[in-house]
Every structure is written in structure tokens, then in C-alpha cells.
Short mmCIF file of C-alpha atoms in Angstrom, two decimals:
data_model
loop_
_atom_site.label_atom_id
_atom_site.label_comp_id
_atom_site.label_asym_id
_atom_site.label_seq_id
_atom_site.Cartn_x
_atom_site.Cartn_y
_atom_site.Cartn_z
CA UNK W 124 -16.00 -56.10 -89.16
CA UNK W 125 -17.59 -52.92 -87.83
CA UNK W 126 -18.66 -54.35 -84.82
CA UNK W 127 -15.35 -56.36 -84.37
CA UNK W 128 -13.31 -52.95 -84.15
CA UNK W 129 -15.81 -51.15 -82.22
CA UNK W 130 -15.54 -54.33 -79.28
CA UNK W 131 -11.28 -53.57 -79.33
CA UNK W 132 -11.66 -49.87 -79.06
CA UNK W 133 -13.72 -50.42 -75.98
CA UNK W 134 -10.94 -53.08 -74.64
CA UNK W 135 -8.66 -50.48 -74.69
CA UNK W 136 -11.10 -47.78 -73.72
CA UNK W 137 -8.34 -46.47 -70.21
CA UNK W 138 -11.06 -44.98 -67.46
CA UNK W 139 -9.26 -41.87 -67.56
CA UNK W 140 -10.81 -41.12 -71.12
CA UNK W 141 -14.31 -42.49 -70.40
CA UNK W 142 -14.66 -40.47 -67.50
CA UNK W 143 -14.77 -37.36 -69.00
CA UNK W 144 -16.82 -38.03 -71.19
CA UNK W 145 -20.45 -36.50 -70.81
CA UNK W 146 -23.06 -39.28 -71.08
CA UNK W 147 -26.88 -39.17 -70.90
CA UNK W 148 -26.86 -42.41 -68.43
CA UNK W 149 -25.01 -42.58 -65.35
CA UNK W 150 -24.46 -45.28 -63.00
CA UNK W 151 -26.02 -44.56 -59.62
CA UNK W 152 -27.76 -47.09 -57.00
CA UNK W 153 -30.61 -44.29 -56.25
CA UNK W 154 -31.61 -43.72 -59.20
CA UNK W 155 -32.42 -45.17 -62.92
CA UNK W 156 -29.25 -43.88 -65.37
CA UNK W 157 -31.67 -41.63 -67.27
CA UNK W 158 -32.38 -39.78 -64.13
CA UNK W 159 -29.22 -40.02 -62.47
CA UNK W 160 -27.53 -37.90 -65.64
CA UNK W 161 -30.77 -35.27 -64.88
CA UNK W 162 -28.94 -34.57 -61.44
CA UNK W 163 -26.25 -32.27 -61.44
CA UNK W 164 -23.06 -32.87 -59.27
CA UNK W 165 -24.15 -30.17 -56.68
CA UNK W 166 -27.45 -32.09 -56.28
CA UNK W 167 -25.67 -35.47 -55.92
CA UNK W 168 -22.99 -33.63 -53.74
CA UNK W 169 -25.53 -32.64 -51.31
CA UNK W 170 -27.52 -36.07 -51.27
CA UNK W 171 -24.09 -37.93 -50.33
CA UNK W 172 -23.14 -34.87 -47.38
CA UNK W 173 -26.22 -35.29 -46.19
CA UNK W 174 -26.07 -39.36 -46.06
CA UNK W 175 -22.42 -38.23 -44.20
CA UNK W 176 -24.37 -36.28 -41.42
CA UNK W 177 -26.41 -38.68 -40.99
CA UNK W 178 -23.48 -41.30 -40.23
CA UNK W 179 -21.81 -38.91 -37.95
CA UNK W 180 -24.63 -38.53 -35.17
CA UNK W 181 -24.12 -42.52 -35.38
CA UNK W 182 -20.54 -42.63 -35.22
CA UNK W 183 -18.44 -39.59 -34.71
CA UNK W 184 -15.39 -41.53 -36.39
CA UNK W 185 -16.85 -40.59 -39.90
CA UNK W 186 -16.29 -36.84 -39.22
CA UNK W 187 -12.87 -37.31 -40.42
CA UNK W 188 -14.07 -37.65 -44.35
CA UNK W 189 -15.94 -33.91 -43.98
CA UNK W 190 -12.66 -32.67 -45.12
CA UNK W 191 -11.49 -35.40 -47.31
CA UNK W 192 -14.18 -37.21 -49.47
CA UNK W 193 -17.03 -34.59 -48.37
CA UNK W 194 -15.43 -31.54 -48.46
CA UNK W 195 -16.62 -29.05 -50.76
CA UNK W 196 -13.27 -28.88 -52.73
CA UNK W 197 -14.00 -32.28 -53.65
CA UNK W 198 -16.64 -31.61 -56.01
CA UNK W 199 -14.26 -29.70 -58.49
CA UNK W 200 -11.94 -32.61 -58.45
CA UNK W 201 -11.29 -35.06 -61.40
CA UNK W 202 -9.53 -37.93 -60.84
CA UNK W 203 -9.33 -38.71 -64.48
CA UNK W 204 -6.66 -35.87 -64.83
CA UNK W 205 -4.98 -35.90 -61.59
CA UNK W 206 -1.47 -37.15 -61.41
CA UNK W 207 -0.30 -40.69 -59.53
CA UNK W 208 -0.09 -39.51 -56.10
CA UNK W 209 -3.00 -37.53 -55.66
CA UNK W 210 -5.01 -40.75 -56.86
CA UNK W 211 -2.92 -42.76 -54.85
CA UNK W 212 -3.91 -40.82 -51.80
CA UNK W 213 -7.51 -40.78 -52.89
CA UNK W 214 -8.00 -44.43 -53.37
CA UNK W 215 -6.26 -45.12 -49.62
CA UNK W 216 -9.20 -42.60 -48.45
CA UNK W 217 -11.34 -44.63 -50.02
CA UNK W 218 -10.64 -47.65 -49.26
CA UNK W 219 -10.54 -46.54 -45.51
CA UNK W 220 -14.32 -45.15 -45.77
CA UNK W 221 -15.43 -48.33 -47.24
CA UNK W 222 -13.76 -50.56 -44.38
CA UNK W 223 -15.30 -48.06 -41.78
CA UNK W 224 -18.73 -47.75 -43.84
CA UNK W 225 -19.54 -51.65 -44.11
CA UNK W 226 -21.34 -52.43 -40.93
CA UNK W 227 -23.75 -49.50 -41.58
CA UNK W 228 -24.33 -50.28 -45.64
CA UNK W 229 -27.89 -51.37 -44.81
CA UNK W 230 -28.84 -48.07 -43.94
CA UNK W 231 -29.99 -45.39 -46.25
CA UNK W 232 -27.24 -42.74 -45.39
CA UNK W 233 -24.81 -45.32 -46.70
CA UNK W 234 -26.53 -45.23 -49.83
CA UNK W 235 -26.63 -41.61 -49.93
CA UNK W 236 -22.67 -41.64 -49.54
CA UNK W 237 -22.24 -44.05 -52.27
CA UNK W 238 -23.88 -41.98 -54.22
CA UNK W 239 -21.92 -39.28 -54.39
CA UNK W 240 -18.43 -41.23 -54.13
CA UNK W 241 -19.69 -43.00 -57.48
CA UNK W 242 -20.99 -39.84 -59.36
CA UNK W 243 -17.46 -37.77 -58.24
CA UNK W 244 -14.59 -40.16 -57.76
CA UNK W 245 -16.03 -43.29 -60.11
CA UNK W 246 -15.42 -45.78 -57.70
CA UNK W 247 -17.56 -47.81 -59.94
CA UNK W 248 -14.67 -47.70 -62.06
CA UNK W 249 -11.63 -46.95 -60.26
CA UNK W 250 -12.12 -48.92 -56.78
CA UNK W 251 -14.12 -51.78 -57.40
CA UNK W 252 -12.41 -54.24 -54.86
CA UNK W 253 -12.93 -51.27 -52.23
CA UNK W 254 -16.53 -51.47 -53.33
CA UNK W 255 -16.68 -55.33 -52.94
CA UNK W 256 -15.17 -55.15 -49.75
CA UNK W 257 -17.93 -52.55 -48.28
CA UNK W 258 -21.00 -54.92 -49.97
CA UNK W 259 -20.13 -58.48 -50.33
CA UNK W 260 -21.28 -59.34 -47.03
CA UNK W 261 -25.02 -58.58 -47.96
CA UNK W 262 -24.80 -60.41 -51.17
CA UNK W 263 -28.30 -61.88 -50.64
CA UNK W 264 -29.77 -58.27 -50.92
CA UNK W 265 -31.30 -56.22 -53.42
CA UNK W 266 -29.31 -53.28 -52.45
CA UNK W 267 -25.99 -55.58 -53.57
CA UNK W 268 -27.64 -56.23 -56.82
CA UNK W 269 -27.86 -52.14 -56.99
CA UNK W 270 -24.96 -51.84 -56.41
CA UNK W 271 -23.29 -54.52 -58.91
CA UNK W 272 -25.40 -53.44 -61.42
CA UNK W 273 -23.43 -49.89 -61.05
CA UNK W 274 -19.90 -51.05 -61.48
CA UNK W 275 -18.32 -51.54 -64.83
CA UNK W 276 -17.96 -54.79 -65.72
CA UNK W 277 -17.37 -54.99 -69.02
CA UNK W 278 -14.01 -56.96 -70.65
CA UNK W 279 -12.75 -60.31 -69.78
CA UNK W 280 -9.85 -58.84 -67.49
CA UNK W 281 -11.99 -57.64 -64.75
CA UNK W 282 -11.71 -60.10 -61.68
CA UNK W 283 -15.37 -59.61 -61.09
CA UNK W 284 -16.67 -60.25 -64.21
CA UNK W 285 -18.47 -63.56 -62.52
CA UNK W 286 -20.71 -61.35 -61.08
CA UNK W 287 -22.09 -60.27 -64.96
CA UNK W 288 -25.02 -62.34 -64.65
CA UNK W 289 -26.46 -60.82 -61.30
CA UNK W 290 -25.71 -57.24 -63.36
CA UNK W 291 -27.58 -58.43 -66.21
CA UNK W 292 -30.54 -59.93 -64.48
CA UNK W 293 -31.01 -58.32 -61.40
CA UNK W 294 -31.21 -61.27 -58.70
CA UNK W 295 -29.51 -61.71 -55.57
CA UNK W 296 -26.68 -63.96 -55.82
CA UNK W 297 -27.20 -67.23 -54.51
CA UNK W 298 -25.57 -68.86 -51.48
CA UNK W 299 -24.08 -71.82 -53.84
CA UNK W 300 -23.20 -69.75 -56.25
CA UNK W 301 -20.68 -67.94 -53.60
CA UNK W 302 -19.55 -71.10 -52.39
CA UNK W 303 -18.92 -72.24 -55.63
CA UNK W 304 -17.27 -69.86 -56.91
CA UNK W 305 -14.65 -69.35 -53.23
CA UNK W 306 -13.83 -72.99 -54.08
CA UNK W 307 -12.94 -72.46 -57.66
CA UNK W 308 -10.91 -69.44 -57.48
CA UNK W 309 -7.90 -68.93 -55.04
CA UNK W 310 -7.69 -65.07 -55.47
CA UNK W 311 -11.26 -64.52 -54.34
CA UNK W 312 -10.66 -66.81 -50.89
CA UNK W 313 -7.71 -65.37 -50.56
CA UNK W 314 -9.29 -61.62 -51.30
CA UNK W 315 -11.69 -62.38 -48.25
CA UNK W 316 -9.48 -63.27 -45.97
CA UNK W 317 -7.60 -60.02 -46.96
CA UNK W 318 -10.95 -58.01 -47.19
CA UNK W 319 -11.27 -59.60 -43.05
CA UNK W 320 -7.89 -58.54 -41.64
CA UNK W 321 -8.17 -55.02 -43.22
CA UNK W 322 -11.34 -54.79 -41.44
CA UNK W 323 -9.99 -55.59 -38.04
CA UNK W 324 -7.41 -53.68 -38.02
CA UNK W 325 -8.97 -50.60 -39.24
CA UNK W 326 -11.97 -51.07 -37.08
CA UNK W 327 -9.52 -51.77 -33.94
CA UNK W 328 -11.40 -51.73 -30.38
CA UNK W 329 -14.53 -51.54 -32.20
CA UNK W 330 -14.20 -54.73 -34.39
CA UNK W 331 -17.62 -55.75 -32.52
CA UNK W 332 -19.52 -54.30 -35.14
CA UNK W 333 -18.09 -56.25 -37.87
CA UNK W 334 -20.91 -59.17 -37.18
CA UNK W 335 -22.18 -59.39 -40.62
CA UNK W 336 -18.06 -59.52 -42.16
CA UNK W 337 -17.04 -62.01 -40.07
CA UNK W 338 -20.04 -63.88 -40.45
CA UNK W 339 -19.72 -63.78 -44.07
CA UNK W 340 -15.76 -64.57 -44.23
CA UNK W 341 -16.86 -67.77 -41.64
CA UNK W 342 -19.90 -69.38 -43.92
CA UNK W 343 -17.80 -68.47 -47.26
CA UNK W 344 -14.56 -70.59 -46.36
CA UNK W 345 -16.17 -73.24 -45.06
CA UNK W 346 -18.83 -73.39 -47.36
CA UNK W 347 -15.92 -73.07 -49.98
CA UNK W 348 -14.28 -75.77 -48.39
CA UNK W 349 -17.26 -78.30 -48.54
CA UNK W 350 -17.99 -77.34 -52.42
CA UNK W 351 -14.78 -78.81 -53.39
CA UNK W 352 -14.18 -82.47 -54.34
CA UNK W 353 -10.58 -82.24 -53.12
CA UNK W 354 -8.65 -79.15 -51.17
CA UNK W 355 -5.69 -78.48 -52.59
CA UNK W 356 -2.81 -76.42 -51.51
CA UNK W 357 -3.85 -73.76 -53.58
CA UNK W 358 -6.89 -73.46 -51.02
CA UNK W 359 -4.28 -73.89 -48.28
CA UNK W 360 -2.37 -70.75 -49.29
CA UNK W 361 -5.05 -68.50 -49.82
CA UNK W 362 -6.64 -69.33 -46.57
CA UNK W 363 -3.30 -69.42 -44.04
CA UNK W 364 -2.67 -66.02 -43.57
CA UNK W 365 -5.91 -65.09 -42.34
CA UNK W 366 -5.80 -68.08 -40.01
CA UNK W 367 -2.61 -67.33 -38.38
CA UNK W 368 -3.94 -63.26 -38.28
CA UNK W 369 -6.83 -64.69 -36.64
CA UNK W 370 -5.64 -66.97 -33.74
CA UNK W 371 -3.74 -63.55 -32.50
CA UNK W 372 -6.41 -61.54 -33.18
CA UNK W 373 -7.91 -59.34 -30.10
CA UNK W 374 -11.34 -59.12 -31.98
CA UNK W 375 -12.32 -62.62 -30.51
CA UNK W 376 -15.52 -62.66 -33.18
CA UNK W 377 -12.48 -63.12 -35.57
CA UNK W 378 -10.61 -65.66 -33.85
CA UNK W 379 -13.23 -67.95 -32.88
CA UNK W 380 -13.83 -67.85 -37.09
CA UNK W 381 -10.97 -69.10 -37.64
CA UNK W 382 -11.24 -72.02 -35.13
CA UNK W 383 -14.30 -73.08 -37.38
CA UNK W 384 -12.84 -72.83 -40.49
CA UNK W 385 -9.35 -74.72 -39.27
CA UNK W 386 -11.49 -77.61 -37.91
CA UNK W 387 -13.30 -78.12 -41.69
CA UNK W 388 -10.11 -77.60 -42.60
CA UNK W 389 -8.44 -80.52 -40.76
CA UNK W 390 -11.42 -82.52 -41.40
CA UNK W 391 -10.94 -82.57 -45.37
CA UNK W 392 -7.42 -82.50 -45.99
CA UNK W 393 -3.70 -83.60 -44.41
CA UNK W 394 -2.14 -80.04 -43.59
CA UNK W 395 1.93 -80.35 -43.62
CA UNK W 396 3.48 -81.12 -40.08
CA UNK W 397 5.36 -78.13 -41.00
CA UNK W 398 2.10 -76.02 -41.27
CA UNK W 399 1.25 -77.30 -38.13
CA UNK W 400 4.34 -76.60 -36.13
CA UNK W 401 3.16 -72.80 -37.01
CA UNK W 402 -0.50 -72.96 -36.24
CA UNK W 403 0.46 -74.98 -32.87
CA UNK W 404 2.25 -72.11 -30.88
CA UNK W 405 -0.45 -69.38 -32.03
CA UNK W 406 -3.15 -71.18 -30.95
CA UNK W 407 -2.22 -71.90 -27.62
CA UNK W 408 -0.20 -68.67 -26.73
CA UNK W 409 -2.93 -66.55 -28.10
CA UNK W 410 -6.07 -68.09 -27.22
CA UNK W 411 -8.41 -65.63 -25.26
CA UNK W 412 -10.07 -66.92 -21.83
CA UNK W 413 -13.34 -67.21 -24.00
CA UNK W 414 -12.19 -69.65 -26.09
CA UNK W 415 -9.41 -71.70 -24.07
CA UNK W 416 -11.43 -75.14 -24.15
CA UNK W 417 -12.52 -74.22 -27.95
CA UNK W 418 -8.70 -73.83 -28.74
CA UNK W 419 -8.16 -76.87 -26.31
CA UNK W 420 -10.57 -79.02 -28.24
CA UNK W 421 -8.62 -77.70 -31.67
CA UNK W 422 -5.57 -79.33 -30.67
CA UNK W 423 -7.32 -82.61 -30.08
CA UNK W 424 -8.89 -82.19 -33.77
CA UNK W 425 -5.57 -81.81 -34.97
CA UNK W 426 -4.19 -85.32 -33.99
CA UNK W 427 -7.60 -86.73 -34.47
CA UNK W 428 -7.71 -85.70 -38.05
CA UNK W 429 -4.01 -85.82 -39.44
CA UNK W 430 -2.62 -89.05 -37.48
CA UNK W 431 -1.36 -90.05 -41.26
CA UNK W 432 1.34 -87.46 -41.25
CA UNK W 433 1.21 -86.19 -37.82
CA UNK W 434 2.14 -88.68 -34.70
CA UNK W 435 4.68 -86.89 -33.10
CA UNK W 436 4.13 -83.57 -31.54
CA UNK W 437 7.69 -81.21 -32.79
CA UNK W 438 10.22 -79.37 -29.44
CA UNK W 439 8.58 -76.02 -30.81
CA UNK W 440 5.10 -77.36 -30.41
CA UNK W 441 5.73 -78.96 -27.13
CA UNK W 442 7.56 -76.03 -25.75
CA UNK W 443 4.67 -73.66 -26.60
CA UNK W 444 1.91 -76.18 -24.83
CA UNK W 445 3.89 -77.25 -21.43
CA UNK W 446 4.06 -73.23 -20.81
CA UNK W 447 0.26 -72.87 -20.90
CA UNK W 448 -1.39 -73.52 -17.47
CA UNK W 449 -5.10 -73.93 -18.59
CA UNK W 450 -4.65 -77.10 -21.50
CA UNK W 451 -4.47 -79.38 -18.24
CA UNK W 452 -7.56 -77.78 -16.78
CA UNK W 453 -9.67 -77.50 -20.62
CA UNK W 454 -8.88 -81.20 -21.40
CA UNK W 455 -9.94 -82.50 -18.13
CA UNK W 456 -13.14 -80.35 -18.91
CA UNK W 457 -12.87 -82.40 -22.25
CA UNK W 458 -12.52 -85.67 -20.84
CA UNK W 459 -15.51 -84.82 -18.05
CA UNK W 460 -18.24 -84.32 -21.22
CA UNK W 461 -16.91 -87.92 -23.30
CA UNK W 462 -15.02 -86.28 -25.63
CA UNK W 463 -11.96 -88.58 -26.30
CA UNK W 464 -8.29 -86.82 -26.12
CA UNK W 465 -5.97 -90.43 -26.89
CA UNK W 466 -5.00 -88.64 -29.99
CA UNK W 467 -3.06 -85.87 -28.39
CA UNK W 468 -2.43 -86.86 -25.33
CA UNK W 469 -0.17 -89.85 -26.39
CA UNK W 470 2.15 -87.58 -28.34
CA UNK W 471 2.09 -84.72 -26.11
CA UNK W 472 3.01 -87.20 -22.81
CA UNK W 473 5.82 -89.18 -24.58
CA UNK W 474 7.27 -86.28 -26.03
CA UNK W 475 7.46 -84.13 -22.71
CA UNK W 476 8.22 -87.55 -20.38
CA UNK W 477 11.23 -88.03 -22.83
CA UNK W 478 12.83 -84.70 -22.31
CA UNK W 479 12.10 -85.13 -18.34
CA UNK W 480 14.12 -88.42 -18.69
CA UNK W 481 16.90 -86.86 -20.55
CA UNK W 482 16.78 -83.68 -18.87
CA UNK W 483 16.66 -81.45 -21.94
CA UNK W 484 15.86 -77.67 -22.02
CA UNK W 485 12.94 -77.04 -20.67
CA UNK W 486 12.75 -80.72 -18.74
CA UNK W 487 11.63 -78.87 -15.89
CA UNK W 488 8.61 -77.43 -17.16
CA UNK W 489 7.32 -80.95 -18.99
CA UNK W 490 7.64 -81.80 -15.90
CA UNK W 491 5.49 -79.82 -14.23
CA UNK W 492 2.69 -79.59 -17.20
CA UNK W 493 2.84 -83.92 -16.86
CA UNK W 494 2.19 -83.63 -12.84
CA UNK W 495 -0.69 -80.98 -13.72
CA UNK W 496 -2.10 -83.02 -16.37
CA UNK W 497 -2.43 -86.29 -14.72
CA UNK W 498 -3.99 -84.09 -11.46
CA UNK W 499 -6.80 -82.44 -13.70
CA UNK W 500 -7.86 -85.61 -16.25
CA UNK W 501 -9.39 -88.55 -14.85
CA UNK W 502 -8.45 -91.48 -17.41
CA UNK W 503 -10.39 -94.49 -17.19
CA UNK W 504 -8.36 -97.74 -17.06
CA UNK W 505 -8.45 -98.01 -21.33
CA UNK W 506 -6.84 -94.92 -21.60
CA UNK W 507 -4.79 -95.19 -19.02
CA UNK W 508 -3.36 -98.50 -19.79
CA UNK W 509 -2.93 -97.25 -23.65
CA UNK W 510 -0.81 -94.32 -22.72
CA UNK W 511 1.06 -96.22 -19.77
CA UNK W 512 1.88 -98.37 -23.14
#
């Protein structure tokens, strides 16, 4: 019975009360608990402004949190009795040094600066998606495992209590596991795709250093993708709004991601003509001169894979393609190295030769994309006779 009450009182244990209280173990990634409760806060304070520093001569971006997260009036705060909008404030600092921090977390001055956001604002605690955002990428690492091992994971309402096992016996987590676990569980797919787009945008002109991220968010969905028996909408949902953030995206690292993961996509389930319609126009107005054939050879996928539900190419779709010079070019590139096209270019000719017959809006332009296309793709008589059909 004893034991029974003692497990409730710690369900309802709120972090504000836990905080304050003074414990001989505390978590840290540097240090064993024992030891880490040895250091005081001006120890740890110095350890993490140091780690800071050390960031700074690498990018100067990071001197922004010397008066925020480093500064020495932080080390007297305690978020544990501050009101709403100071932690409000606090955790959109945060979160903003974690985004930033990511592509550096291998490095020991990362380490240092985790230190001392754990020991003073309990991000172990308070901000563990922010936390899961800055390490999930290295989740083969033993610094992860450090890391994990550090955040409270205790009751069966925490969204990362999957992770329990890695905190309990200190192995990296394994590449199926991941998978297996994006496939099962919507929020978590969906969380990456979040935890990318965040990135980007925060990162701006120098989303080139999110390599390891994007990497991660690329292997993850498709990996995801291939665990499951069948992909449901569910999967769908959680993985659209990246998608479409992606195709527009000027980090091109990010884009070209999400050409990979539409194509496994495509190539395990029937996506809704209506879906489609959408992805269409981003792809093609969006596509950077990089990736034109890539985004080219997409749109072939597309009719290759969902002919079921998909033979007719909608006015929105069409409108968006005849305006874009380069498809002619890319698929007569396409055609040149054997890869076959039939399944878009039958829709996308008898769609724009009927609005040249009945002169509809935009006639003039189908038109002009028809003349272009049969000038850059050689057909051999097959094809040709099949779309002259």
C-alpha cells in the first residue's frame, strides 16, 4: 500500500516543487550525479560561459545568449517560482539556442553549455522536446545516451518515455529501433518534420550547416516509411507539411529531402489527386536550378506510381507546368538516358492540346509548352504512335 501511494505522489509530483528541492544527485552529462551535486552553481555557471566563449570565436551569432542564458543575472534565477511570462520568454530563448546549438553538439563547448542550462533552467525537466530537437540527430552516440540518461523520464505521460530503456541501460539507440518507432507513432514523424522547418528557418542563409538534421529527418521518414506494412493517412498528415515547406524551401539540402522522401512516398501508397493538385504547382514553381531534372523526374514518378487514381493531370496542375520553360528541356534529358516519361506525358499533352483546341484560358501558353516539348524530346515511333493515340 505504502509503495502504491508513494508511486501517485510522484505522478503528481508538478516540476515547480521538485526543483527546489535540494538533492544529493543531480542530473548532469559531465559528470556522475554524486559529483555533479559537489559542484556549486558558480562552478557549473562558469563551465557552461566558458563552453559559450568557446562557441562564439566559432560563430559570432551565439554572442546574443551572453546577455540572455549566460548572463550573470541568470544564475540567481529560478524558474520554478517565476510567473507565466517570464518562463514563457525563457523557454522561446531556449528553444532558439538549441536550434542554433545543434550542428555544433559534437563538440565539447556544447557540452559545457548544456551543462549549465540543465543545472540552472532544468531543461531536463522543463524543455525536453527543445532538448530532443538539439540531440536526436546523433542518436547513435554515446554523448545522446548522456544526455537521455539526464532528462526525467519518469510517468507514463511523458512523450519520450520510449526512450526509458536507452536511460536505463546506457546503449545507443539503434537505427531500427528509430525507424520503428517513426512508423508507429504519428506525433514523433510529425515532431521531426516540425523539429526540420524550425531549423531552417532559424538557421536562414546558413541552413548549410544543418547536414547532420537534414540527414537525419531524410533516413528517419523513409526508413519510417519502409518499416510499415501499410502507410496510412495518419503517416500522410504528419509528413505533408514538411513536404510542401520543403519544395519552397531556399535551403536546397532541405528540398532535395523532400524529393526522396515523396518518391518512397509515391512508391508505397495512392496519395489523393487532391493532395497532388497541391504538391504539383510547388514542385515545379519552386524547384531550384540544382534540382530541375530531379523535380522533373518527380513528376514522372507521380503518374508512374498513382495511375490507379491519377490519369488526368487537373487546369491548376497544368497551368503551373506549361509556365515552366525547363520541364521540356529536363524530360528530353530524361528521355536521352532511357528513362521512360509515357506516364506523364500522355496526360500532360491531351490535357494542354484540349484547351489549344477549345481555346481556353491560357490556350496560348499550352500551346507554346506542346511546340517546345515535341522540339526538345525525341520519341521513338512506340511512344510516339501511343501518344498520337
Amino acid at each position: 500500500m505504502s509503495t502504491s501511494l508513494a508511486e501517485q505522489l510522484k505522478r503528481l509530483q508538478k516540476p515547480q516543487t521538485s526543483q527546489l528541492i535540494d538533492r544529493r544527485e543531480k542530473p548532469s552529462i559531465l559528470f556522475d550525479q554524486k559529483e555533479a551535486a559537489n559542484k556549486d552553481r558558480e562552478t557549473i555557471y562558469e563551465i557552461g560561459l566558458s563552453g559559450l566563449q568557446e562557441l562564439i570565436a566559432i560563430n559570432g551569432e551565439f554572442q546574443t545568449f551572453e546577455t540572455t542564458l549566460f548572463d550573470r543575472s541568470a544564475k540567481d534565477l529560478e524558474r520554478s517560482v517565476e510567473d507565466k511570462e517570464v518562463n514563457k520568454q525563457l523557454d522561446k530563448t531556449i528553444k532558439k539556442f538549441m536550434i542554433r546549438l545543434s550542428p555544433y553538439f559534437m563538440l565539447q563547448s556544447s557540452h559545457k553549455c548544456l551543462e549549465w542550462l540543465i543545472r540552472r533552467f532544468h531543461v531536463e525537466s522543463y524543455n525536453q522536446d527543445e532538448v530532443m530537437m538539439l540531440i536526436l540527430p546523433y542518436y547513435e552516440t554515446r554523448m545522446f545516451v548522456r544526455c537521455v540518461q539526464a532528462l526525467d523520464l519518469e510517468g507514463v505521460d511523458k512523450r519520450w518515455g520510449w526512450l526509458m530503456p536507452t536511460k536505463k541501460n546506457g546503449l545507443p539507440l539503434s537505427k531500427q529501433t528509430l525507424m520503428n518507432h517513426a512508423g508507429s507513432d504519428s506525433y514523433f514523424l510529425q515532431f521531426i518534420g516540425k523539429m526540420v522547418m524550425d531549423s531552417v528557418k532559424e538557421h536562414g542563409s546558413r541552413s548549410g550547416t544543418l547536414q547532420a538534421l537534414i540527414g537525419f529527418f531524410v533516413t528517419t521518414v523513409i526508413g519510417a516509411l519502409e518499416s510499415v506494412r501499410e502507410v496510412t493517412e495518419s503517416h500522410v498528415i504528419a509528413i505533408l507539411p514538411s513536404l510542401l515547406k520543403g519544395f519552397s524551401s531556399t535551403a536546397i539540402d532541405f528540398t532535395a529531402a523532400t524529393y526522396m522522401i515523396l518518391g518512397q512516398l509515391l512508391s508505397k501508397t495512392s496519395v489523393s489527386p487532391n493532395t497532388l493538385d497541391k504538391i504539383i504547382p510547388k514542385i515545379v514553381s519552386t524547384a531550384p536550378s540544382g534540382l530541375q531534372v530531379d523535380a522533373t523526374m518527380l513528376l514522372v514518378l507521380i503518374y508512374q506510381t498513382q495511375q490507379k487514381h491519377f490519369t488526368q493531370i487537373s487546369d491548376e496542375a497544368l497551368d503551373s507546368v506549361v509556365l515552366v520553360s525547363w520541364i521540356p528541356k529536363c524530360l528530353g534529358r530524361l528521355v536521352a538516358e532511357g528513362v521512360r516519361i509515357d506516364s506523364l506525358i500522355s496526360p500532360l499533352l491531351g490535357s494542354a492540346l484540349r484547351k489549344v483546341q477549345q481555346k481556353s484560358v491560357n490556350y496560348m501558353g499550352c500551346k507554346s509548352f506542346c511546340e517546345n516539348l515535341l522540339l526538345e524530346v525525341r520519341f521513338n515511333e512506340e511512344d510516339a504512335a501511343m501518344i498520337i493515340r
